[in-house]
Amino acid sequence: MKASAPGKVILFGEHAVVYGRHAVVTAINLRCYAEALKSSTFRIESPIATTSLDFEKHPYVSYAIKRFMEVKPIDGVKIKIESEIPIASGLGSSAAVTVAVLKALDAEFDAGLSDEELFELARKVELDVQGRGSGTDPFVSTYGGAWLIPERKPLDLGEFRMLIVNSGEESITSEMVAKVARLRDELGDVVERIFDVIDTISLKAFAGEGEISRLMAVNQCMLKAIGVSTKRIDEIVEELEGLGIAAKITGAGGGGSVVGVGSDEALQRAAKLFSGIIVEPEREGARVED
Ligand SMILES: Nc1ncnc2c1ncn2[C@@H]1O[C@H](COP(=O)(O)OP(=O)(O)O)[C@@H](O)[C@H]1O
Ligand SMILES: C[C@@](O)(CCOP(=O)(O)O)CC(=O)O
Ligand SMILES: [Mg+2]
């Protein structure tokens, strides 16, 4: 059986959300597709590699199968993955592949998982691989839509278009989350206060208070302060702002993507200049594909 799950854009609150602060997040119209077929052995085919269960080359997929087997033991499965979501780019490719694989396993082996049970398994997989995580990505890949996290308050973004510019540098979430944890251990209250500022920004943005471009600019400054921006990301942000586009890191940073918000005309022009893509909110989460 084949299933899919969407990627996501964190508009506000990444990293702070790992420590219980608010984030504003939306699923986007880029999806990861996974096919699961009963088999007597384990095989995983993806754009990355073809392996058996392999916790090095396919950590999220292998842990997803392992976690699924706690619910329903199986003798083997062949998993085939295709994805529209750039890998290690801050768009939640890890959660999307995890949720898509779990949804495909659920359908192929008729495990009868509810959305909440699917999310819980995906959240465990995120922790298995990353050690730390807010569960934001697994939640929004499972349920789709746009939300204020952690209360799961829905947000109607309508056709809110977002520009995604890839920095060309890989963003390895587990490494960036660990880097921020080290800084927090070192600076303690300083980092907590930065998280409080990001928390307030997310709440203001959700309430429609304050100019979104200012909120994004301050959020980006806070992400730079906790060490997850790069020279290239700073350049992209500055150049986009010069084109009248509000811009910030989306996701773990340390590379990956910058999200831009502005007029359709400005976004189209910038997409051409930066070879970026324009994405839209996605209402649908994990689903079985016909
Ligand atoms: N299409 C895919 N096929 C197999 N694994 C994938 C795929 N997309 C993402 N992954 C897994 O997710 C990891 C990237 O996750 P992460 O570092 O969290 O970046 P992102 O910001 O994309 O979530 C990859 O190293 C790989 O293990
Ligand atoms: C940095 C963080 O806030 C988001 C990570 O997003 P991504 O894996 O870079 O798409 C981590 C988390 O919320 O668990
Ligand atoms: Mg990730």
Coordinates of C-alpha atoms and ligand atoms in Angstrom, one line a residue:
M1 CA 0.0 0.0 0.0
K2 CA 1.1 3.6 -0.7
A3 CA 0.8 6.5 1.6
S4 CA 2.0 10.1 1.8
A5 CA 2.6 12.9 4.3
P6 CA 3.3 16.6 3.9
G7 CA 6.4 18.6 4.7
K8 CA 6.1 21.8 6.8
V9 CA 7.3 25.4 7.3
I10 CA 7.8 26.7 10.8
L11 CA 6.9 30.4 10.5
F12 CA 7.9 31.2 14.1
G13 CA 9.3 29.4 17.1
E14 CA 11.7 26.8 15.9
H15 CA 14.2 25.6 18.7
A16 CA 12.2 27.5 21.4
V17 CA 9.4 25.0 20.8
V18 CA 11.7 22.2 21.9
Y19 CA 11.7 23.9 25.4
G20 CA 8.0 24.3 25.7
R21 CA 7.6 27.7 24.0
H22 CA 5.1 28.4 21.3
A23 CA 5.5 28.0 17.5
V24 CA 3.4 28.7 14.5
V25 CA 3.7 26.0 11.9
T26 CA 2.0 25.0 8.7
A27 CA 2.0 21.9 6.5
I28 CA 3.0 22.7 2.9
N29 CA 2.1 21.3 -0.5
L30 CA 5.2 19.2 -0.9
R31 CA 4.8 15.5 0.0
C32 CA 6.8 12.4 0.8
Y33 CA 5.4 9.1 -0.7
A34 CA 6.1 5.7 0.8
E35 CA 5.0 2.3 -0.5
A36 CA 4.9 -0.8 1.8
L37 CA 4.7 -4.3 0.5
K38 CA 4.5 -7.5 2.6
S39 CA 7.8 -9.5 2.2
S40 CA 9.8 -12.2 4.0
T41 CA 12.8 -9.8 4.4
F42 CA 13.3 -6.1 5.1
R43 CA 14.3 -3.8 2.2
I44 CA 14.3 0.1 2.0
E45 CA 14.6 1.8 -1.3
S46 CA 15.0 5.6 -1.3
P47 CA 16.9 8.4 -3.2
I48 CA 19.5 8.0 -0.4
A49 CA 20.3 4.3 -0.7
T50 CA 18.9 0.8 -0.9
T51 CA 19.4 -1.1 2.3
S52 CA 17.8 -3.5 4.7
L53 CA 17.0 -2.1 8.2
D54 CA 19.9 0.3 8.5
F55 CA 19.9 2.7 11.5
E56 CA 22.8 4.6 10.0
K57 CA 21.7 5.1 6.3
H58 CA 18.0 5.1 7.0
P59 CA 17.6 6.1 10.7
Y60 CA 14.0 7.5 10.5
V61 CA 12.7 4.8 8.3
S62 CA 14.4 2.0 10.2
Y63 CA 13.1 3.3 13.6
A64 CA 9.7 3.8 12.1
I65 CA 9.6 0.1 11.1
K66 CA 11.0 -0.9 14.6
R67 CA 8.3 1.3 16.4
F68 CA 5.6 -0.1 14.1
M69 CA 6.6 -3.7 15.0
E70 CA 6.0 -2.9 18.7
V71 CA 2.3 -2.4 17.6
K72 CA 2.2 -5.2 15.1
P73 CA 5.1 -7.7 14.6
I74 CA 5.9 -8.4 11.0
D75 CA 8.3 -10.8 9.3
G76 CA 9.5 -8.3 6.7
V77 CA 8.5 -5.5 4.4
K78 CA 9.7 -3.8 1.2
I79 CA 9.6 0.0 1.5
K80 CA 9.9 2.3 -1.5
I81 CA 10.2 6.1 -0.9
E82 CA 9.9 9.0 -3.3
S83 CA 9.7 12.6 -2.1
E84 CA 9.1 16.1 -3.3
I85 CA 10.6 17.5 0.0
P86 CA 14.3 18.5 -0.2
I87 CA 16.3 16.5 2.3
A88 CA 17.9 18.2 5.3
S89 CA 16.5 21.6 4.3
G90 CA 14.4 22.6 7.3
L91 CA 11.1 21.5 5.6
G92 CA 10.4 18.5 7.8
S93 CA 11.5 15.8 5.4
S94 CA 12.4 13.6 8.3
A95 CA 8.9 13.8 9.9
A96 CA 7.2 13.5 6.5
V97 CA 9.1 10.3 5.6
T98 CA 8.5 8.9 9.1
V99 CA 4.8 9.5 9.0
A100 CA 4.4 8.4 5.3
V101 CA 6.2 5.1 6.1
L102 CA 4.1 4.5 9.3
K103 CA 0.9 5.3 7.4
A104 CA 1.9 2.9 4.6
L105 CA 2.7 0.1 7.1
D106 CA -0.6 0.7 8.9
A107 CA -2.5 0.3 5.6
E108 CA -0.5 -2.7 4.3
F109 CA -0.7 -4.6 7.6
D110 CA -4.1 -3.3 8.6
A111 CA -3.0 -2.2 12.0
G112 CA -5.9 0.2 12.4
L113 CA -3.8 3.1 13.8
S114 CA -5.7 6.3 14.6
D115 CA -4.1 9.6 13.6
E116 CA -3.1 10.2 17.2
E117 CA -1.5 6.8 17.5
L118 CA 0.3 7.5 14.2
F119 CA 1.6 10.8 15.6
E120 CA 2.7 9.2 18.8
L121 CA 4.8 6.6 17.0
A122 CA 6.3 9.3 14.7
R123 CA 7.2 11.4 17.8
K124 CA 8.9 8.4 19.3
V125 CA 10.9 7.9 16.1
E126 CA 11.9 11.6 16.2
L127 CA 13.3 11.1 19.7
D128 CA 14.9 7.8 18.8
V129 CA 16.9 9.6 16.1
Q130 CA 17.4 13.1 17.4
G131 CA 17.4 12.6 21.2
R132 CA 15.4 15.8 21.6
G133 CA 12.5 17.1 19.7
S134 CA 9.3 19.1 20.1
G135 CA 7.1 16.7 18.1
T136 CA 6.0 19.7 16.0
D137 CA 7.1 18.2 12.7
P138 CA 5.5 14.7 13.3
F139 CA 2.3 16.5 14.4
V140 CA 1.9 18.7 11.4
S141 CA 2.9 15.9 9.0
T142 CA 0.3 13.6 10.5
Y143 CA -2.6 16.2 10.8
G144 CA -1.8 18.7 8.0
G145 CA -3.1 22.3 8.4
A146 CA -1.6 25.3 10.3
W147 CA -1.3 25.5 14.0
L148 CA -0.2 27.3 17.2
I149 CA 1.9 24.6 19.0
P150 CA 1.7 23.2 21.7
E151 CA -2.0 24.0 22.2
R152 CA -2.8 22.7 18.7
K153 CA -4.9 25.8 18.0
P154 CA -5.8 25.8 14.3
L155 CA -4.9 28.8 12.1
D156 CA -6.6 29.5 8.8
L157 CA -3.8 30.8 6.5
G158 CA -6.0 30.6 3.4
E159 CA -3.7 30.9 0.3
F160 CA -0.7 32.3 2.2
R161 CA 2.1 31.9 -0.2
M162 CA 5.7 31.4 1.1
L163 CA 9.0 31.6 -0.8
I164 CA 11.5 28.9 0.1
V165 CA 15.2 29.7 -0.7
N166 CA 17.6 26.9 0.0
S167 CA 21.0 28.0 1.3
G168 CA 22.7 25.1 -0.4
E169 CA 24.1 24.0 3.0
E170 CA 22.7 20.9 4.7
S171 CA 20.7 21.4 7.9
I172 CA 21.1 18.3 10.1
T173 CA 18.4 18.7 12.7
S174 CA 19.9 16.3 15.3
E175 CA 23.2 18.3 15.2
M176 CA 21.5 21.7 15.4
V177 CA 19.2 20.7 18.3
A178 CA 22.2 19.3 20.2
K179 CA 24.2 22.5 19.5
V180 CA 21.4 24.7 21.0
A181 CA 21.2 22.3 24.0
R182 CA 24.9 22.8 24.6
L183 CA 24.6 26.6 24.4
R184 CA 21.6 26.4 26.9
D185 CA 23.7 24.3 29.3
E186 CA 26.5 26.9 29.0
L187 CA 24.5 30.2 29.1
G188 CA 21.4 29.0 31.0
D189 CA 19.1 32.0 31.6
V190 CA 20.4 33.9 28.6
V191 CA 19.1 31.3 26.2
E192 CA 15.9 30.9 28.2
R193 CA 15.2 34.6 27.9
I194 CA 15.8 34.3 24.1
F195 CA 13.3 31.5 24.0
D196 CA 10.9 33.8 25.9
V197 CA 11.2 36.5 23.2
I198 CA 10.6 33.9 20.5
D199 CA 7.6 32.6 22.5
T200 CA 6.1 36.1 22.6
I201 CA 6.7 36.6 18.9
S202 CA 4.8 33.3 18.1
L203 CA 1.9 34.4 20.3
K204 CA 1.7 37.9 18.7
A205 CA 1.9 36.4 15.2
F206 CA -0.9 33.9 15.9
A207 CA -3.0 36.7 17.4
G208 CA -2.4 38.9 14.3
E209 CA -0.7 41.5 16.4
G210 CA 2.4 43.3 15.1
E211 CA 3.8 43.6 11.6
I212 CA 4.7 40.1 10.4
S213 CA 7.9 41.4 8.7
R214 CA 9.1 42.9 12.1
L215 CA 8.2 39.7 13.9
M216 CA 10.1 37.6 11.4
A217 CA 13.2 39.9 11.6
V218 CA 13.3 39.7 15.4
N219 CA 12.8 36.0 15.3
Q220 CA 15.7 35.7 12.9
C221 CA 17.9 37.8 15.2
M222 CA 17.1 35.4 18.0
L223 CA 18.0 32.4 15.9
K224 CA 21.3 34.1 15.0
A225 CA 21.9 34.7 18.8
I226 CA 21.5 31.0 19.5
G227 CA 24.0 30.1 16.8
V228 CA 21.8 28.5 14.2
S229 CA 22.2 31.0 11.3
T230 CA 25.1 31.0 8.8
K231 CA 26.9 33.6 6.7
R232 CA 25.0 32.4 3.6
I233 CA 21.7 32.5 5.4
D234 CA 22.4 36.0 6.7
E235 CA 23.2 37.1 3.1
I236 CA 20.0 35.6 1.8
V237 CA 17.9 37.2 4.5
E238 CA 19.5 40.6 3.9
E239 CA 19.0 40.4 0.1
L240 CA 15.4 39.3 0.4
E241 CA 14.7 42.1 2.9
G242 CA 16.2 44.5 0.3
L243 CA 13.5 43.2 -2.1
G244 CA 10.7 43.9 0.4
I245 CA 10.4 40.3 1.5
A246 CA 10.4 39.4 5.2
A247 CA 12.7 36.4 5.8
K248 CA 14.0 34.0 8.4
I249 CA 15.4 30.6 8.8
T250 CA 12.7 27.8 8.8
G251 CA 13.5 24.6 10.7
A252 CA 16.7 23.7 12.5
G253 CA 19.0 26.1 10.6
G254 CA 22.7 25.7 10.4
G255 CA 21.9 25.7 6.6
G256 CA 18.7 24.5 5.1
S257 CA 16.0 27.0 4.0
V258 CA 15.0 30.6 4.4
V259 CA 11.3 31.3 4.3
G260 CA 10.2 34.6 2.7
V261 CA 6.8 36.4 3.0
G262 CA 5.7 39.3 0.9
S263 CA 3.6 40.4 -2.1
D264 CA 3.1 37.7 -4.8
E265 CA 5.0 39.9 -7.3
A266 CA 8.0 40.3 -5.0
L267 CA 8.0 36.5 -4.2
Q268 CA 7.8 35.6 -7.9
R269 CA 10.7 38.0 -8.7
A270 CA 12.8 36.6 -5.8
A271 CA 12.0 33.0 -6.7
K272 CA 13.6 33.6 -10.1
L273 CA 16.6 35.5 -8.6
F274 CA 17.3 32.8 -6.0
S275 CA 16.0 29.7 -7.8
G276 CA 13.6 29.4 -5.0
I277 CA 10.2 27.7 -4.8
I278 CA 6.8 29.1 -3.8
V279 CA 4.8 26.8 -1.5
E280 CA 1.3 27.0 0.0
P281 CA -0.4 25.7 3.2
E282 CA -1.5 22.1 2.9
R283 CA -4.7 21.2 4.7
E284 CA -4.3 17.4 4.4
G285 CA -1.9 15.4 6.5
A286 CA -1.0 11.7 6.3
R287 CA -3.2 9.8 3.7
V288 CA -3.3 6.5 1.9
E289 CA -2.8 7.0 -1.8
D290 CA -5.1 5.2 -4.3
Ligands
LIG1 N1 13.2 10.8 0.8 C1 13.8 10.3 1.9 N2 14.1 9.0 1.9 C2 14.7 8.5 3.0 N3 15.1 9.2 4.1 C3 14.7 10.5 4.1 C4 14.1 11.1 3.0 N4 13.9 12.5 3.3 C5 14.4 12.6 4.6 N5 14.9 11.4 5.0 C6 15.6 11.2 6.3 O1 15.5 12.5 7.1 C7 16.9 13.0 7.3 C8 16.8 14.5 7.2 O2 16.1 14.9 8.3 P1 16.5 16.3 9.1 O3 18.0 16.3 9.4 O4 15.6 16.4 10.2 O5 16.2 17.4 8.0 P2 14.8 18.1 7.6 O6 15.0 19.5 7.9 O7 14.7 17.8 6.2 O8 13.8 17.4 8.5 C9 17.7 12.4 6.2 O9 19.1 12.3 6.6 C10 17.1 11.0 6.1 O10 17.6 10.1 7.1
LIG2 C1 14.6 22.8 15.4 C2 13.1 22.2 15.5 O1 12.4 23.2 16.3 C3 12.5 22.0 14.2 C4 13.3 21.2 13.2 O2 12.8 21.2 11.9 P1 13.5 20.5 10.7 O3 13.9 19.0 11.1 O4 14.8 21.2 10.4 O5 12.6 20.5 9.5 C5 13.3 20.9 16.3 C6 11.9 20.4 16.9 O6 11.0 21.2 16.9 O7 11.9 19.3 17.3
MG3 MG 13.8 17.2 10.5

